[in-house]
Amino acid sequence: MYSEMIGIVFMFTISLLLAIPLGKYMAKVYGGQPTRLNRVFNPLEKWLFGISNINPNTEMNWKQHMLAMMIINGVWIVLGMLILMNQSWLPLNPDKNPDMSAHLAFNTTISFVVNCNLQHYSGETGVSYLSQLFLQFLQFVSAATGMAAAVVLFKALKDRATHQLGNFYFFFVKSITRILLPISVVIAILFLLEGMPMSFEGKEQMVNLQGDTIQVSRGPVASFVPIKHLGTNGGGYFGSNSAHPLENPSYFSNMVAMIAQLLIPFSMIFAFGYFINRRKMSWMIFGVMTVGFLLLAIPNIVQEVNGNPAIAKMGIQQKLGAMEGKEMRIGAAASGFWSIVTTVISTGSVNAMHDSTMPMSGMNEMLAMMVNSFYGGCGVGLLNFFIFIILAVFISGLMVGRTPEFLGKKIEANEIKIAMLIALLHPFLILVGTALSSYLYVNNPEAYASWLNNPGFHGFSEMLYEYTSSAANNGSGFEGLGDNTLWWNTSTGIVLILGRFLPIIGPVAIAGMLAAKKQIPESAGTLKTDTTTFGIMIFAVILIVTALSFFPSLALGPIAEYFTLY
C-alpha cells in the first residue's frame, strides 16, 4: 500500500512538472510566436487552411468565434449520426456490429462532440472499427474546441479595448497539430510497448486461465486511447473502459493514462498566466483548484483503502481495500485516486466501477462534477472557473463598497447577469433531470423497472450521477443504471448539448464584453485578484453555490446510503 501512495504522489508531481513548460509552449503557440516545431507544422497547417479556404489571420469578435464553433460542431453531429446509423453495411466492420437506433446514435454523437463520451452502448460490441475511428476524430476536435474557446478568453483579458479576439480556426487547428496530435503519438508508442493492440482484424480466439475458449475483440485501440485521456474525453474503446486489460494493460499504462489526463488541464492554467503575463494569477488559480481537488481525492483514497465496514462486520479481512469492481493490477489506492481525477477534470474514463465505490466516494465523485471547475476539461475548466472569479469579484466589490473590477475592466450588470445564469444552469440541468426521472420511476415502477438494478438510496444516486455526468460533460456513470432507452438517450442528450455550449458561450460573452471596455489604471483601492485572500474568496463562493444547490439531493442518495452501512 505504501508503494501505491508513492505512485499517486509521483503521478501528480510528474504531471505538474510537465505542465509548466508545456503551458509556456502553448502560450507561444496561441500567441503566434515562433517555436522550434514551426518547420514541421507550418506546411501542414498551411495545407489545411488552404483546402478549407480559411484565412487564419482574419480577426473575429466573440460572437463570430461562437458562430464558427457552433457551425462546425453541427456538421460533426450530422455526420456522426449518419455513420452510426449505417455502420452495419459500411466498411471496417469485421465483427458485423449492427446499426445504432436513432436515439442511441443521437446520444452517442452528441456525447462525443461535446467532449463527454457518455457511452450508452458497450464499446467493442456497439460500434464498428470505422465508427471507432470517427469517434477518435471527434475526441481530437472536441478537445480542440474547448481549448480554442479558452484562448478567446486569454485574448480578451490580454488586449486593451478591442473587439478583435483572434481567429477561432487558428486556435482550433493549432490545438490539434501543435499540442494534441504530437503528444498523442508519444503516448501511443508507450501504450504499444505495453502490449495494447493496434490492428483492423476481427475477434481472436483465445483460451483463458480457466481453460475456456473465448472470442476477444481487438482493433485500433492504441490510437484511440491516448486522445481519450489527453483530450479529457474518456470514451472507452471497450465497454469496461480502462478496467479492460487491453485498454489498460499494467500499472505503468495506468500511470501514463493518469498523467495524460492531468496534463492539458494543468497546462492551460499556466498557459493563461504566460499569455496575459500574469503568472502569479495562474498559480493562485492552480492553488484554489488543487485545494479543492485534494479535499475530494484524499478521502476517496482513504475510504477505498480501508474497505467496506459492512464486509468487515462479517469478519472478512480486507487487506487490499474495497476491491469490489476493481482490478488487482491497479489496486484500491490508485483506483480511488483515478475516480476523483477523472471526475474533477471531466475525463469520465474509469479504471474501476464507480457504482461499486463506497457511498461517500460516490458522493465525492459527484461533487467533483457538480463543482465542475477544479481543473476541468480541456479549456472548459478554466472557463467554468472564470464564472466564479466574476462572482467573487462582484461580491468582494460589494463588501468593500467599490465598483467591481477584474484586470482593469469594470464588472457591470450584464456580466453579472450572464455569470449568474451560467452558475445556476448547471444545478438546474442536473436537478430537473433527476426529479423528472424519479417522478416517472416512482409513479410507474413496473414500466421503468429496467432502469435501476439497485432501488432505494443507491438507485437515486445512479440517476443523480447520470445527469451530473451529462451536465458536466464527464461521461462516467453508475453502471447499475439501464441507460440505453429512449428516455435516457434523449433526456441526457439534451442536457449534454445545453451543459456544453451555454457554459462556453457565457464566459466567452463576458470576456468579449470586458475586452471592449477601456482599461482602468490600478489605484490604491484596486482589488488584487492574484492573491491568496482572493483565492480563498473564490473557494468560498464555489463552496456556497455547490452546497446550497446540491446538498439536499446528495442527502437523499449517497449520504443516506452511507448511514445504512452502520
XYZ file of N, CA, C and O in Angstrom, residues 93 111 276 279 311 356 363 404 473 478 495:
44
model
N -15.944 -3.321 -40.594
C -16.862 -3.896 -39.609
C -16.728 -5.420 -39.605
O -17.684 -6.151 -39.884
N -22.693 13.118 -27.472
C -21.796 12.900 -26.340
C -20.335 13.061 -26.731
O -19.544 13.671 -26.010
N -1.177 36.165 -20.672
C -1.547 37.523 -20.262
C -0.468 38.155 -19.373
O -0.662 39.238 -18.828
N 1.680 35.479 -14.275
C 1.925 34.127 -13.795
C 1.486 33.925 -12.346
O 1.103 32.837 -11.950
N -18.708 -5.357 5.150
C -17.989 -6.616 4.941
C -17.116 -6.933 6.151
O -16.989 -8.093 6.570
N -19.433 0.657 -7.669
C -19.001 -0.215 -6.567
C -18.210 0.529 -5.499
O -17.848 -0.073 -4.487
N -20.205 10.067 -3.552
C -20.613 11.455 -3.348
C -19.511 12.416 -3.794
O -19.782 13.431 -4.446
N -16.941 46.742 -8.815
C -16.120 45.545 -9.079
C -15.285 45.710 -10.344
O -15.776 46.186 -11.373
N -20.416 17.232 -18.710
C -19.721 16.679 -19.867
C -18.599 15.740 -19.435
O -17.466 15.807 -19.942
N -22.708 5.465 -12.915
C -23.006 4.339 -12.025
C -23.712 3.305 -12.904
O -24.890 3.455 -13.221
N -29.414 17.449 -22.181
C -28.576 18.005 -21.112
C -27.134 18.167 -21.593
O -26.471 19.164 -21.281
